Amino acid sequence: MICIAPSILSADFSMLGQAAADMERFGADILHIDVMDGHFVPNLTIGPVVVKSLRRWASLPFDVHLMISRPLDYVEVFAKAGADVISFHPEAESDVRETINKIKECGAKPALAIKPATPAKEIFPYLDDIYMVLVMTVEPGFGGQSFMSDMVGKISEVKAEIDRRGLGVNIEVDGGISPDTAPLVAKAGANWLVAGSAIFNAPSPKEMIEKMRRAAESVS
Ligand code: DX5
Ligand code: ZN
């Protein structure tokens, strides 16, 4: 099943609660929340206080994407704030296995996110223990960048390994996803589609969510 995950990074930050409520009303499946520390990536966004406040505005599952250098130190606080899925990068400083275990201990679902330059096989040792793989289709840090089409092969590689092991791990893609790129990634095996600028800049975000879903479902 295709899940559409609007990325709140492209919302008006003075009205984040309203944006979260709108996305739920418009038929989004999940809310993608980008956490950046100005160190792992060259941008600063939001922390657990904001996630906690957003919980009052929407009952959608929260998919919290940690683009921070020490994810292990912040797992608990984000889980307590209301994160349902917590993604972190193996390129960061925390021990990967320990961080996965901590996420589970805190009652959330662990996901591993990989930057464009990181080969798929980096996450294979953890595949049996995670809920989702997030294949970045842009360099993490900013919304509104162009989709990197050479990431399609990486999605297929991850999908092939998941199938080979008979696992039900989800594949999420993040960066430059639109109705044009959605079929490419869905065909390769992605089933969670994050989209920021495509949805929030659309004249009708609701129609854009529907369009994106149709585009992905037409090939998967
Ligand atoms: C980028 C973030 C993305 C971003 C995607 O580092 O992880 O979630 O919001 O934005 P678009 O869809 O505009 O590329
Ligand atoms: Zn993201």
GROMACS .gro file of C-alpha atoms and ligand atoms in nm:
model
  235
    1MET     CA    1   0.000   0.000   0.000
    2ILE     CA    2   0.123   0.347  -0.085
    3CYS     CA    3   0.147   0.593   0.206
    4ILE     CA    4   0.171   0.963   0.140
    5ALA     CA    5   0.374   1.154   0.399
    6PRO     CA    6   0.366   1.533   0.368
    7SER     CA    7   0.684   1.691   0.502
    8ILE     CA    8   0.597   1.970   0.743
    9LEU     CA    9   0.930   2.136   0.656
   10SER     CA   10   0.756   2.307   0.365
   11ALA     CA   11   0.470   2.444   0.579
   12ASP     CA   12   0.441   2.797   0.715
   13PHE     CA   13   0.629   2.754   1.045
   14SER     CA   14   0.413   3.010   1.221
   15MET     CA   15   0.115   2.780   1.164
   16LEU     CA   16   0.253   2.430   1.201
   17GLY     CA   17  -0.039   2.298   1.406
   18GLN     CA   18  -0.289   2.410   1.146
   19ALA     CA   19  -0.073   2.257   0.872
   20ALA     CA   20  -0.068   1.921   1.052
   21ALA     CA   21  -0.445   1.928   1.099
   22ASP     CA   22  -0.493   2.023   0.733
   23MET     CA   23  -0.277   1.735   0.611
   24GLU     CA   24  -0.481   1.489   0.814
   25ARG     CA   25  -0.804   1.633   0.676
   26PHE     CA   26  -0.665   1.620   0.321
   27GLY     CA   27  -0.605   1.246   0.340
   28ALA     CA   28  -0.234   1.216   0.424
   29ASP     CA   29  -0.138   0.882   0.581
   30ILE     CA   30   0.156   1.000   0.789
   31LEU     CA   31   0.315   1.329   0.886
   32HIS     CA   32   0.688   1.356   0.810
   33ILE     CA   33   0.874   1.578   1.057
   34ASP     CA   34   1.231   1.681   0.977
   35VAL     CA   35   1.458   1.740   1.274
   36MET     CA   36   1.789   1.910   1.189
   37ASP     CA   37   2.062   2.017   1.429
   38GLY     CA   38   2.279   2.252   1.222
   39HIS     CA   39   2.563   2.003   1.257
   40PHE     CA   40   2.474   1.678   1.083
   41VAL     CA   41   2.310   1.895   0.817
   42PRO     CA   42   2.355   2.269   0.756
   43ASN     CA   43   2.006   2.369   0.869
   44LEU     CA   44   1.810   2.403   1.193
   45THR     CA   45   1.447   2.308   1.226
   46ILE     CA   46   1.246   2.179   1.517
   47GLY     CA   47   1.284   1.992   1.844
   48PRO     CA   48   1.071   1.771   2.067
   49VAL     CA   49   0.871   2.061   2.213
   50VAL     CA   50   0.724   2.131   1.872
   51VAL     CA   51   0.652   1.763   1.808
   52LYS     CA   52   0.469   1.746   2.140
   53SER     CA   53   0.259   2.051   2.052
   54LEU     CA   54   0.178   1.909   1.708
   55ARG     CA   55   0.034   1.597   1.874
   56ARG     CA   56  -0.260   1.810   1.987
   57TRP     CA   57  -0.342   1.902   1.627
   58ALA     CA   58  -0.335   1.568   1.448
   59SER     CA   59  -0.377   1.201   1.525
   60LEU     CA   60  -0.185   1.089   1.216
   61PRO     CA   61   0.123   0.876   1.282
   62PHE     CA   62   0.431   1.095   1.320
   63ASP     CA   63   0.735   0.996   1.116
   64VAL     CA   64   1.024   1.182   1.276
   65HIS     CA   65   1.334   1.203   1.056
   66LEU     CA   66   1.635   1.278   1.275
   67MET     CA   67   1.909   1.454   1.081
   68ILE     CA   68   2.120   1.506   1.390
   69SER     CA   69   2.470   1.399   1.493
   70ARG     CA   70   2.377   1.213   1.812
   71PRO     CA   71   2.037   1.051   1.752
   72LEU     CA   72   2.071   0.808   2.045
   73ASP     CA   73   2.069   1.099   2.292
   74TYR     CA   74   1.734   1.224   2.161
   75VAL     CA   75   1.536   0.906   2.091
   76GLU     CA   76   1.359   0.901   2.425
   77VAL     CA   77   1.255   1.262   2.423
   78PHE     CA   78   1.112   1.238   2.070
   79ALA     CA   79   0.930   0.913   2.150
   80LYS     CA   80   0.778   1.078   2.457
   81ALA     CA   81   0.682   1.379   2.248
   82GLY     CA   82   0.473   1.152   2.023
   83ALA     CA   83   0.694   1.010   1.747
   84ASP     CA   84   0.558   0.683   1.608
   85VAL     CA   85   0.841   0.611   1.364
   86ILE     CA   86   1.191   0.742   1.429
   87SER     CA   87   1.440   0.750   1.140
   88PHE     CA   88   1.807   0.819   1.194
   89HIS     CA   89   2.122   0.810   0.984
   90PRO     CA   90   2.394   0.546   1.020
   91GLU     CA   91   2.629   0.822   0.896
   92ALA     CA   92   2.573   1.000   1.229
   93GLU     CA   93   2.781   0.935   1.543
   94SER     CA   94   2.556   0.709   1.752
   95ASP     CA   95   2.595   0.333   1.757
   96VAL     CA   96   2.339   0.201   1.509
   97ARG     CA   97   2.239  -0.118   1.691
   98GLU     CA   98   2.207   0.063   2.023
   99THR     CA   99   1.994   0.334   1.867
  100ILE     CA  100   1.761   0.081   1.701
  101ASN     CA  101   1.716  -0.097   2.034
  102LYS     CA  102   1.653   0.229   2.217
  103ILE     CA  103   1.382   0.329   1.968
  104LYS     CA  104   1.209  -0.005   2.022
  105GLU     CA  105   1.244   0.019   2.400
  106CYS     CA  106   1.073   0.357   2.384
  107GLY     CA  107   0.779   0.206   2.197
  108ALA     CA  108   0.851   0.359   1.855
  109LYS     CA  109   0.937   0.196   1.522
  110PRO     CA  110   1.298   0.224   1.402
  111ALA     CA  111   1.399   0.329   1.053
  112LEU     CA  112   1.742   0.377   0.895
  113ALA     CA  113   1.791   0.668   0.658
  114ILE     CA  114   2.074   0.675   0.406
  115LYS     CA  115   2.225   0.973   0.229
  116PRO     CA  116   2.273   0.962  -0.148
  117ALA     CA  117   2.643   0.871  -0.122
  118THR     CA  118   2.585   0.584   0.121
  119PRO     CA  119   2.560   0.242  -0.045
  120ALA     CA  120   2.249   0.031   0.024
  121LYS     CA  121   2.455  -0.251   0.172
  122GLU     CA  122   2.546  -0.031   0.471
  123ILE     CA  123   2.204  -0.094   0.620
  124PHE     CA  124   2.175  -0.464   0.527
  125PRO     CA  125   2.316  -0.586   0.862
  126TYR     CA  126   2.020  -0.417   1.035
  127LEU     CA  127   1.744  -0.501   0.790
  128ASP     CA  128   1.589  -0.775   1.004
  129ASP     CA  129   1.553  -0.536   1.297
  130ILE     CA  130   1.399  -0.228   1.144
  131TYR     CA  131   1.054  -0.116   1.034
  132MET     CA  132   1.161   0.094   0.740
  133VAL     CA  133   1.451   0.206   0.521
  134LEU     CA  134   1.453   0.571   0.417
  135VAL     CA  135   1.636   0.623   0.090
  136MET     CA  136   1.722   0.992   0.058
  137THR     CA  137   1.663   1.109  -0.297
  138VAL     CA  138   1.830   1.448  -0.230
  139GLU     CA  139   2.112   1.557   0.003
  140PRO     CA  140   1.943   1.598   0.342
  141GLY     CA  141   1.908   1.951   0.475
  142PHE     CA  142   1.659   2.144   0.266
  143GLY     CA  143   1.324   2.106   0.096
  144GLY     CA  144   1.265   2.199  -0.265
  145GLN     CA  145   1.566   2.025  -0.422
  146SER     CA  146   1.563   1.821  -0.742
  147PHE     CA  147   1.509   1.446  -0.732
  148MET     CA  148   1.828   1.246  -0.789
  149SER     CA  149   1.723   0.986  -1.044
  150ASP     CA  150   2.032   0.777  -0.986
  151MET     CA  151   1.882   0.680  -0.648
  152VAL     CA  152   1.622   0.460  -0.820
  153GLY     CA  153   1.876   0.179  -0.851
  154LYS     CA  154   1.943   0.199  -0.476
  155ILE     CA  155   1.570   0.163  -0.401
  156SER     CA  156   1.557  -0.150  -0.621
  157GLU     CA  157   1.863  -0.290  -0.446
  158VAL     CA  158   1.705  -0.241  -0.101
  159LYS     CA  159   1.376  -0.389  -0.224
  160ALA     CA  160   1.550  -0.695  -0.369
  161GLU     CA  161   1.725  -0.764  -0.039
  162ILE     CA  162   1.403  -0.719   0.163
  163ASP     CA  163   1.224  -0.964  -0.068
  164ARG     CA  164   1.515  -1.209  -0.068
  165ARG     CA  165   1.488  -1.227   0.312
  166GLY     CA  166   1.108  -1.238   0.304
  167LEU     CA  167   1.078  -0.929   0.522
  168GLY     CA  168   0.797  -0.674   0.534
  169VAL     CA  169   1.024  -0.371   0.575
  170ASN     CA  170   0.884  -0.050   0.423
  171ILE     CA  171   1.085   0.169   0.187
  172GLU     CA  172   1.045   0.544   0.222
  173VAL     CA  173   1.180   0.801  -0.021
  174ASP     CA  174   1.241   1.163   0.066
  175GLY     CA  175   1.338   1.453  -0.159
  176GLY     CA  176   1.203   1.583  -0.485
  177ILE     CA  177   0.899   1.354  -0.486
  178SER     CA  178   0.619   1.476  -0.714
  179PRO     CA  179   0.356   1.315  -0.940
  180ASP     CA  180   0.635   1.287  -1.202
  181THR     CA  181   0.887   1.109  -0.981
  182ALA     CA  182   0.638   0.908  -0.769
  183PRO     CA  183   0.590   0.634  -1.034
  184LEU     CA  184   0.968   0.589  -1.073
  185VAL     CA  185   1.024   0.528  -0.702
  186ALA     CA  186   0.706   0.322  -0.654
  187LYS     CA  187   0.802   0.096  -0.942
  188ALA     CA  188   1.141   0.041  -0.782
  189GLY     CA  189   0.972  -0.064  -0.455
  190ALA     CA  190   0.916   0.249  -0.244
  191ASN     CA  191   0.583   0.252  -0.060
  192TRP     CA  192   0.619   0.554   0.172
  193LEU     CA  193   0.644   0.875  -0.025
  194VAL     CA  194   0.753   1.193   0.152
  195ALA     CA  195   0.674   1.519  -0.024
  196GLY     CA  196   0.721   1.871   0.104
  197SER     CA  197   0.725   2.139  -0.162
  198ALA     CA  198   0.510   1.943  -0.410
  199ILE     CA  199   0.224   1.928  -0.157
  200PHE     CA  200   0.259   2.255   0.033
  201ASN     CA  201   0.320   2.468  -0.278
  202ALA     CA  202   0.032   2.314  -0.471
  203PRO     CA  203  -0.280   2.529  -0.527
  204SER     CA  204  -0.474   2.239  -0.373
  205PRO     CA  205  -0.263   2.025  -0.137
  206LYS     CA  206  -0.555   1.785  -0.109
  207GLU     CA  207  -0.564   1.723  -0.484
  208MET     CA  208  -0.187   1.692  -0.490
  209ILE     CA  209  -0.196   1.418  -0.224
  210GLU     CA  210  -0.456   1.232  -0.431
  211LYS     CA  211  -0.261   1.285  -0.753
  212MET     CA  212   0.059   1.159  -0.599
  213ARG     CA  213  -0.113   0.852  -0.460
  214ARG     CA  214  -0.273   0.771  -0.798
  215ALA     CA  215   0.059   0.821  -0.978
  216ALA     CA  216   0.236   0.579  -0.741
  217GLU     CA  217  -0.046   0.325  -0.730
  218SER     CA  218  -0.066   0.309  -1.108
  219VAL     CA  219   0.268   0.125  -1.118
  220SER     CA  220   0.285  -0.064  -0.787
  221DX5     C1  221   1.524   1.713   0.330
  221DX5     C2  222   1.409   1.660   0.410
  221DX5     C3  223   1.284   1.637   0.335
  221DX5     C4  224   1.225   1.759   0.268
  221DX5     C5  225   1.167   1.713   0.138
  221DX5     O1  226   1.641   1.699   0.403
  221DX5     O2  227   1.445   1.537   0.470
  221DX5     O3  228   1.186   1.571   0.413
  221DX5     O4  229   1.125   1.820   0.342
  221DX5     O5  230   1.123   1.823   0.069
  221DX5     P1  231   1.084   1.820  -0.086
  221DX5     O6  232   0.971   1.723  -0.102
  221DX5     O7  233   1.048   1.961  -0.114
  221DX5     O8  234   1.206   1.775  -0.162
  222ZN      ZN  235   1.288   1.414   0.571
   0.00000   0.00000   0.00000
